[in-house]
Amino acid sequence: MIYEASIGGLHVSGTSSSDLQDALNYVKEATLKDNSNEYKDAFVLYTLALEKFVKASKDVPQGSLQSLNVSISKYMDRAEIIKEFLLERDGGIPEIPTENEHVAEIIDYPDNVDLKIGLLEKEKTSTFWGDNGFLTFYANIDRNIVQTGEDIIFFIRLDNKTDVKVEKIKVHLEQIDTSTSINMTSQRVSKSSVTPINPRRFKQNGAFPLGYSVYEGEIDYNIPLEAPPSSADNSTCFAREHQVVIQCELKFHNNVKLAFPIRVV
C-alpha cells in the first residue's frame, strides 16, 4: 500500500502555521521511508510529525480543527501499526530525538562520504563591522525539507548601524556534489563541486538600497523543478547536498552571507 502525505486544505497562521509546516515536512519524509519499508525511520518521523500537529492544533480555528484531527488520527494509527511491527520484529522501538536534534540524523548519509554542510538550522545571524558601527543580519526559514517547485519563506531582519549601504538581498540554491575515495596510501580523498542554481535578487519594493536603518520583511524563494533531489549512494561513496544562500550585497565590501542547509526531496 502506498501512503500519502496530505491534510485536506487546512490553512493556519502564526506559530501554528510554522508547526503545521514542520509536521507536513516530517510526514513527507515519513511516507517516503514507509513506502521504502524503512520502518524505524518512518516511525520516528511520524512521531515527530504528530508532536508538531498537536502543537499546531492549539491555535487552529475551530472550523479547521476537524480536518487537523483527521490527519492526526490517520498518522497516529499508522505510527501505532509500525510500532507494533517493530516491537514484534526487533523487540523495541527507536529512540525519538528531541526537537533540537536534526532530522538529517534520521535520514542516513553513508559514513564513507565526507559531507560538506552541517545541521539543518532554521535561523542564523551574521555581523559586519564597519568603520563606525556594525550591521546585524538575521534570517530564519520556515522549513529545511522542501520539494522541487515549492517556496521557502525567509524572514529577515537587517539592523544597519554603519554608513555602508546594503544594495539588495540576493538568494541562490547551491548543489554540492561530493565523491569520496581511498587513495594509494589508504587515505580518504574527497572531491566536491558546487553548482549555483536559480539566483534571485530582491529590492523589496524600494526598501533597498538600505542605509543607516532597520528593515524587517519576508522573502519567498522558489526551489526550481529542475533541481535534483538531495541523495547519497553508499556503494559509490557519493553525496549530493543542498543549501540556500542568502546574502546582503554591500557596496565596496564583501557580502554578508547566511547559508541554510536543506533537503530537496
CSV table of C-alpha atoms in Angstrom, one decimal:
chain,number,residue,atom,x,y,z
A,1,MET,CA,0.0,0.0,0.0
A,2,ILE,CA,1.2,3.5,-0.8
A,3,TYR,CA,0.9,6.1,2.0
A,4,GLU,CA,0.4,9.7,1.1
A,5,ALA,CA,1.1,12.9,3.0
A,6,SER,CA,-1.9,15.2,3.0
A,7,ILE,CA,-4.0,17.4,5.2
A,8,GLY,CA,-7.1,18.4,3.3
A,9,GLY,CA,-6.6,22.1,2.5
A,10,LEU,CA,-6.0,23.3,6.1
A,11,HIS,CA,-4.7,26.9,6.4
A,12,VAL,CA,-3.5,28.4,9.7
A,13,SER,CA,-1.3,31.4,10.6
A,14,GLY,CA,1.4,32.5,13.1
A,15,THR,CA,3.2,30.0,15.2
A,16,SER,CA,0.7,27.3,14.5
A,17,SER,CA,1.5,27.7,10.8
A,18,SER,CA,5.2,27.0,11.4
A,19,ASP,CA,4.4,24.0,13.5
A,20,LEU,CA,2.0,22.7,10.8
A,21,GLN,CA,4.6,23.1,8.1
A,22,ASP,CA,7.1,21.3,10.2
A,23,ALA,CA,4.6,18.5,10.7
A,24,LEU,CA,3.9,18.2,7.0
A,25,ASN,CA,7.7,18.2,6.2
A,26,TYR,CA,8.1,15.3,8.7
A,27,VAL,CA,5.2,13.4,7.1
A,28,LYS,CA,6.6,13.8,3.6
A,29,GLU,CA,9.8,12.1,4.8
A,30,ALA,CA,7.9,9.5,6.9
A,31,THR,CA,5.8,8.4,3.9
A,32,LEU,CA,8.9,8.1,1.7
A,33,LYS,CA,10.5,5.9,4.4
A,34,ASP,CA,7.3,4.0,5.0
A,35,ASN,CA,6.9,3.2,1.3
A,36,SER,CA,10.5,2.1,1.1
A,37,ASN,CA,9.9,-0.4,4.1
A,38,GLU,CA,12.3,1.6,6.3
A,39,TYR,CA,10.0,1.4,9.2
A,40,LYS,CA,12.3,2.5,12.0
A,41,ASP,CA,12.9,5.9,10.3
A,42,ALA,CA,9.3,6.1,9.3
A,43,PHE,CA,8.1,5.6,12.9
A,44,VAL,CA,10.5,8.3,14.2
A,45,LEU,CA,9.4,10.8,11.6
A,46,TYR,CA,5.6,10.0,12.1
A,47,THR,CA,6.1,10.6,15.8
A,48,LEU,CA,7.9,13.9,15.3
A,49,ALA,CA,5.1,14.9,12.9
A,50,LEU,CA,2.4,14.1,15.5
A,51,GLU,CA,4.2,16.2,18.1
A,52,LYS,CA,4.1,19.2,15.7
A,53,PHE,CA,0.5,18.5,14.7
A,54,VAL,CA,-0.5,18.6,18.4
A,55,LYS,CA,1.3,21.9,18.9
A,56,ALA,CA,-0.4,23.4,15.8
A,57,SER,CA,-3.8,22.3,17.0
A,58,LYS,CA,-3.7,24.7,19.9
A,59,ASP,CA,-4.2,27.7,17.7
A,60,VAL,CA,-6.1,26.3,14.8
A,61,PRO,CA,-9.6,27.9,14.2
A,62,GLN,CA,-12.5,25.8,15.3
A,63,GLY,CA,-13.7,25.4,11.7
A,64,SER,CA,-10.4,23.8,10.7
A,65,LEU,CA,-9.8,21.7,13.8
A,66,GLN,CA,-11.8,18.7,12.5
A,67,SER,CA,-9.6,18.5,9.4
A,68,LEU,CA,-6.4,18.6,11.5
A,69,ASN,CA,-7.8,15.9,13.9
A,70,VAL,CA,-8.5,13.6,11.0
A,71,SER,CA,-4.8,13.9,9.9
A,72,ILE,CA,-3.6,13.4,13.5
A,73,SER,CA,-5.7,10.3,13.8
A,74,LYS,CA,-4.6,9.0,10.4
A,75,TYR,CA,-0.9,9.3,11.1
A,76,MET,CA,-1.2,8.2,14.7
A,77,ASP,CA,-2.9,4.9,13.5
A,78,ARG,CA,-0.1,4.3,11.0
A,79,ALA,CA,2.6,5.0,13.6
A,80,GLU,CA,0.9,2.6,16.0
A,81,ILE,CA,0.8,-0.1,13.4
A,82,ILE,CA,4.6,0.4,12.7
A,83,LYS,CA,5.3,0.4,16.4
A,84,GLU,CA,3.6,-3.0,16.9
A,85,PHE,CA,5.5,-4.4,13.9
A,86,LEU,CA,8.9,-3.1,15.3
A,87,LEU,CA,8.1,-4.5,18.8
A,88,GLU,CA,7.4,-7.9,17.3
A,89,ARG,CA,10.3,-7.9,14.9
A,90,ASP,CA,13.0,-6.1,16.9
A,91,GLY,CA,11.8,-6.3,20.4
A,92,GLY,CA,11.8,-2.5,20.7
A,93,ILE,CA,11.3,0.9,19.0
A,94,PRO,CA,13.9,3.5,18.1
A,95,GLU,CA,14.6,6.4,20.4
A,96,ILE,CA,12.7,9.6,19.4
A,97,PRO,CA,15.1,12.6,19.1
A,98,THR,CA,14.3,15.9,20.8
A,99,GLU,CA,13.1,18.9,18.8
A,100,ASN,CA,16.6,20.4,18.7
A,101,GLU,CA,18.1,17.2,17.2
A,102,HIS,CA,18.5,17.2,13.5
A,103,VAL,CA,16.2,15.3,11.1
A,104,ALA,CA,19.2,14.7,8.9
A,105,GLU,CA,20.5,12.3,11.6
A,106,ILE,CA,17.4,10.2,10.9
A,107,ILE,CA,17.9,10.3,7.1
A,108,ASP,CA,21.2,8.4,7.0
A,109,TYR,CA,24.1,9.5,4.9
A,110,PRO,CA,26.8,6.9,4.4
A,111,ASP,CA,29.8,7.0,6.8
A,112,ASN,CA,32.3,6.7,3.9
A,113,VAL,CA,31.3,10.1,2.3
A,114,ASP,CA,32.7,13.4,3.5
A,115,LEU,CA,29.7,15.7,3.9
A,116,LYS,CA,30.3,19.4,3.4
A,117,ILE,CA,27.4,21.1,5.1
A,118,GLY,CA,26.1,21.0,8.7
A,119,LEU,CA,22.9,20.7,10.6
A,120,LEU,CA,19.6,21.9,9.2
A,121,GLU,CA,19.4,25.0,11.2
A,122,LYS,CA,16.4,27.3,10.9
A,123,GLU,CA,17.8,30.6,12.0
A,124,LYS,CA,21.2,32.3,11.7
A,125,THR,CA,22.8,35.6,12.4
A,126,SER,CA,25.9,37.3,10.9
A,127,THR,CA,27.5,40.6,11.8
A,128,PHE,CA,29.5,43.0,9.6
A,129,TRP,CA,31.7,45.5,11.4
A,130,GLY,CA,32.2,48.8,9.6
A,131,ASP,CA,34.4,51.8,10.5
A,132,ASN,CA,31.8,53.5,12.6
A,133,GLY,CA,29.4,50.7,13.7
A,134,PHE,CA,28.0,47.3,12.8
A,135,LEU,CA,25.4,45.7,10.7
A,136,THR,CA,23.5,42.7,12.0
A,137,PHE,CA,21.9,40.3,9.5
A,138,TYR,CA,19.4,37.8,10.9
A,139,ALA,CA,17.3,35.3,8.9
A,140,ASN,CA,15.1,32.3,9.5
A,141,ILE,CA,13.4,29.9,7.2
A,142,ASP,CA,10.1,28.2,7.5
A,143,ARG,CA,11.4,24.7,6.7
A,144,ASN,CA,14.5,22.7,5.8
A,145,ILE,CA,12.9,19.9,3.8
A,146,VAL,CA,11.3,21.0,0.6
A,147,GLN,CA,10.1,19.6,-2.7
A,148,THR,CA,11.0,21.0,-6.1
A,149,GLY,CA,8.7,23.7,-7.2
A,150,GLU,CA,7.9,24.8,-3.7
A,151,ASP,CA,8.8,28.1,-2.0
A,152,ILE,CA,11.0,28.6,1.1
A,153,ILE,CA,9.9,31.6,3.1
A,154,PHE,CA,12.7,33.7,4.7
A,155,PHE,CA,12.0,36.2,7.4
A,156,ILE,CA,14.9,38.6,7.5
A,157,ARG,CA,15.9,41.5,9.8
A,158,LEU,CA,18.7,44.0,9.0
A,159,ASP,CA,19.9,46.4,11.6
A,160,ASN,CA,22.3,48.6,9.8
A,161,LYS,CA,24.3,51.0,12.1
A,162,THR,CA,27.0,51.7,9.5
A,163,ASP,CA,27.5,54.2,6.7
A,164,VAL,CA,27.7,51.2,4.3
A,165,LYS,CA,24.6,50.7,2.1
A,166,VAL,CA,23.0,47.4,1.6
A,167,GLU,CA,22.3,47.4,-2.2
A,168,LYS,CA,20.0,44.4,-2.3
A,169,ILE,CA,19.3,40.9,-1.0
A,170,LYS,CA,20.5,38.0,-3.1
A,171,VAL,CA,19.4,34.4,-2.8
A,172,HIS,CA,20.5,31.2,-4.6
A,173,LEU,CA,20.5,27.5,-4.2
A,174,GLU,CA,23.8,25.6,-4.1
A,175,GLN,CA,24.1,22.0,-5.1
A,176,ILE,CA,27.2,20.3,-3.6
A,177,ASP,CA,28.2,17.0,-5.1
A,178,THR,CA,30.9,15.1,-3.2
A,179,SER,CA,32.7,11.9,-4.1
A,180,THR,CA,35.0,10.2,-1.6
A,181,SER,CA,37.6,7.5,-2.4
A,182,ILE,CA,40.6,5.9,-0.8
A,183,ASN,CA,44.0,6.7,-2.4
A,184,MET,CA,47.1,4.5,-2.8
A,185,THR,CA,48.3,5.4,0.7
A,186,SER,CA,44.9,4.4,2.3
A,187,GLN,CA,43.8,8.0,2.9
A,188,ARG,CA,40.4,9.3,2.2
A,189,VAL,CA,40.2,11.8,-0.6
A,190,SER,CA,37.2,13.9,-1.4
A,191,LYS,CA,36.3,15.9,-4.4
A,192,SER,CA,33.5,18.4,-4.4
A,193,SER,CA,31.8,20.6,-6.9
A,194,VAL,CA,29.4,23.4,-6.1
A,195,THR,CA,26.8,24.4,-8.6
A,196,PRO,CA,24.8,27.6,-8.0
A,197,ILE,CA,21.1,27.3,-9.1
A,198,ASN,CA,18.3,29.9,-9.6
A,199,PRO,CA,20.0,33.2,-8.4
A,200,ARG,CA,17.4,35.8,-7.5
A,201,ARG,CA,17.7,39.5,-6.4
A,202,PHE,CA,15.3,41.3,-4.2
A,203,LYS,CA,14.8,45.1,-3.7
A,204,GLN,CA,11.7,44.6,-1.5
A,205,ASN,CA,9.5,47.3,-3.1
A,206,GLY,CA,12.2,50.0,-2.9
A,207,ALA,CA,13.4,49.3,0.6
A,208,PHE,CA,16.9,48.9,-0.8
A,209,PRO,CA,19.5,50.4,-1.0
A,210,LEU,CA,19.3,50.4,2.8
A,211,GLY,CA,21.4,52.9,4.7
A,212,TYR,CA,21.5,53.6,8.4
A,213,SER,CA,18.2,51.9,9.2
A,214,VAL,CA,16.3,48.8,10.2
A,215,TYR,CA,14.5,46.5,7.8
A,216,GLU,CA,12.2,43.5,8.5
A,217,GLY,CA,10.4,41.5,5.9
A,218,GLU,CA,9.8,38.2,4.2
A,219,ILE,CA,11.3,36.8,1.0
A,220,ASP,CA,9.8,33.9,-1.0
A,221,TYR,CA,12.4,31.8,-2.8
A,222,ASN,CA,11.4,29.1,-5.2
A,223,ILE,CA,13.2,25.7,-5.4
A,224,PRO,CA,13.2,25.1,-9.2
A,225,LEU,CA,11.6,22.0,-10.6
A,226,GLU,CA,14.9,21.0,-12.3
A,227,ALA,CA,16.8,20.8,-9.1
A,228,PRO,CA,17.9,17.2,-8.5
A,229,PRO,CA,17.0,15.7,-5.1
A,230,SER,CA,19.4,15.5,-2.2
A,231,SER,CA,20.8,12.0,-2.1
A,232,ALA,CA,23.6,9.7,-1.1
A,233,ASP,CA,24.9,6.4,-2.5
A,234,ASN,CA,26.9,4.2,-0.1
A,235,SER,CA,28.1,1.9,-2.9
A,236,THR,CA,29.7,4.7,-4.9
A,237,CYS,CA,30.7,6.9,-1.9
A,238,PHE,CA,28.7,9.8,-3.3
A,239,ALA,CA,26.6,12.5,-1.7
A,240,ARG,CA,24.5,15.3,-3.1
A,241,GLU,CA,23.7,18.1,-0.6
A,242,HIS,CA,21.9,21.4,-0.9
A,243,GLN,CA,22.0,24.8,0.8
A,244,VAL,CA,20.2,28.1,0.3
A,245,VAL,CA,22.5,31.1,0.5
A,246,ILE,CA,21.0,34.5,1.3
A,247,GLN,CA,23.3,37.5,1.4
A,248,CYS,CA,23.3,41.3,1.7
A,249,GLU,CA,25.1,42.9,-1.2
A,250,LEU,CA,27.3,45.7,0.3
A,251,LYS,CA,28.8,48.5,-1.7
A,252,PHE,CA,32.6,48.2,-1.8
A,253,HIS,CA,32.7,45.4,0.8
A,254,ASN,CA,32.4,41.7,0.9
A,255,ASN,CA,28.8,40.5,1.1
A,256,VAL,CA,27.3,39.3,4.4
A,257,LYS,CA,26.1,35.7,3.9
A,258,LEU,CA,24.0,33.2,5.7
A,259,ALA,CA,23.8,29.6,4.4
A,260,PHE,CA,20.9,27.2,5.3
A,261,PRO,CA,21.4,23.5,4.6
A,262,ILE,CA,18.2,22.0,3.2
A,263,ARG,CA,17.0,18.6,1.9
A,264,VAL,CA,15.4,18.6,-1.6
A,265,VAL,CA,13.0,15.7,-1.9
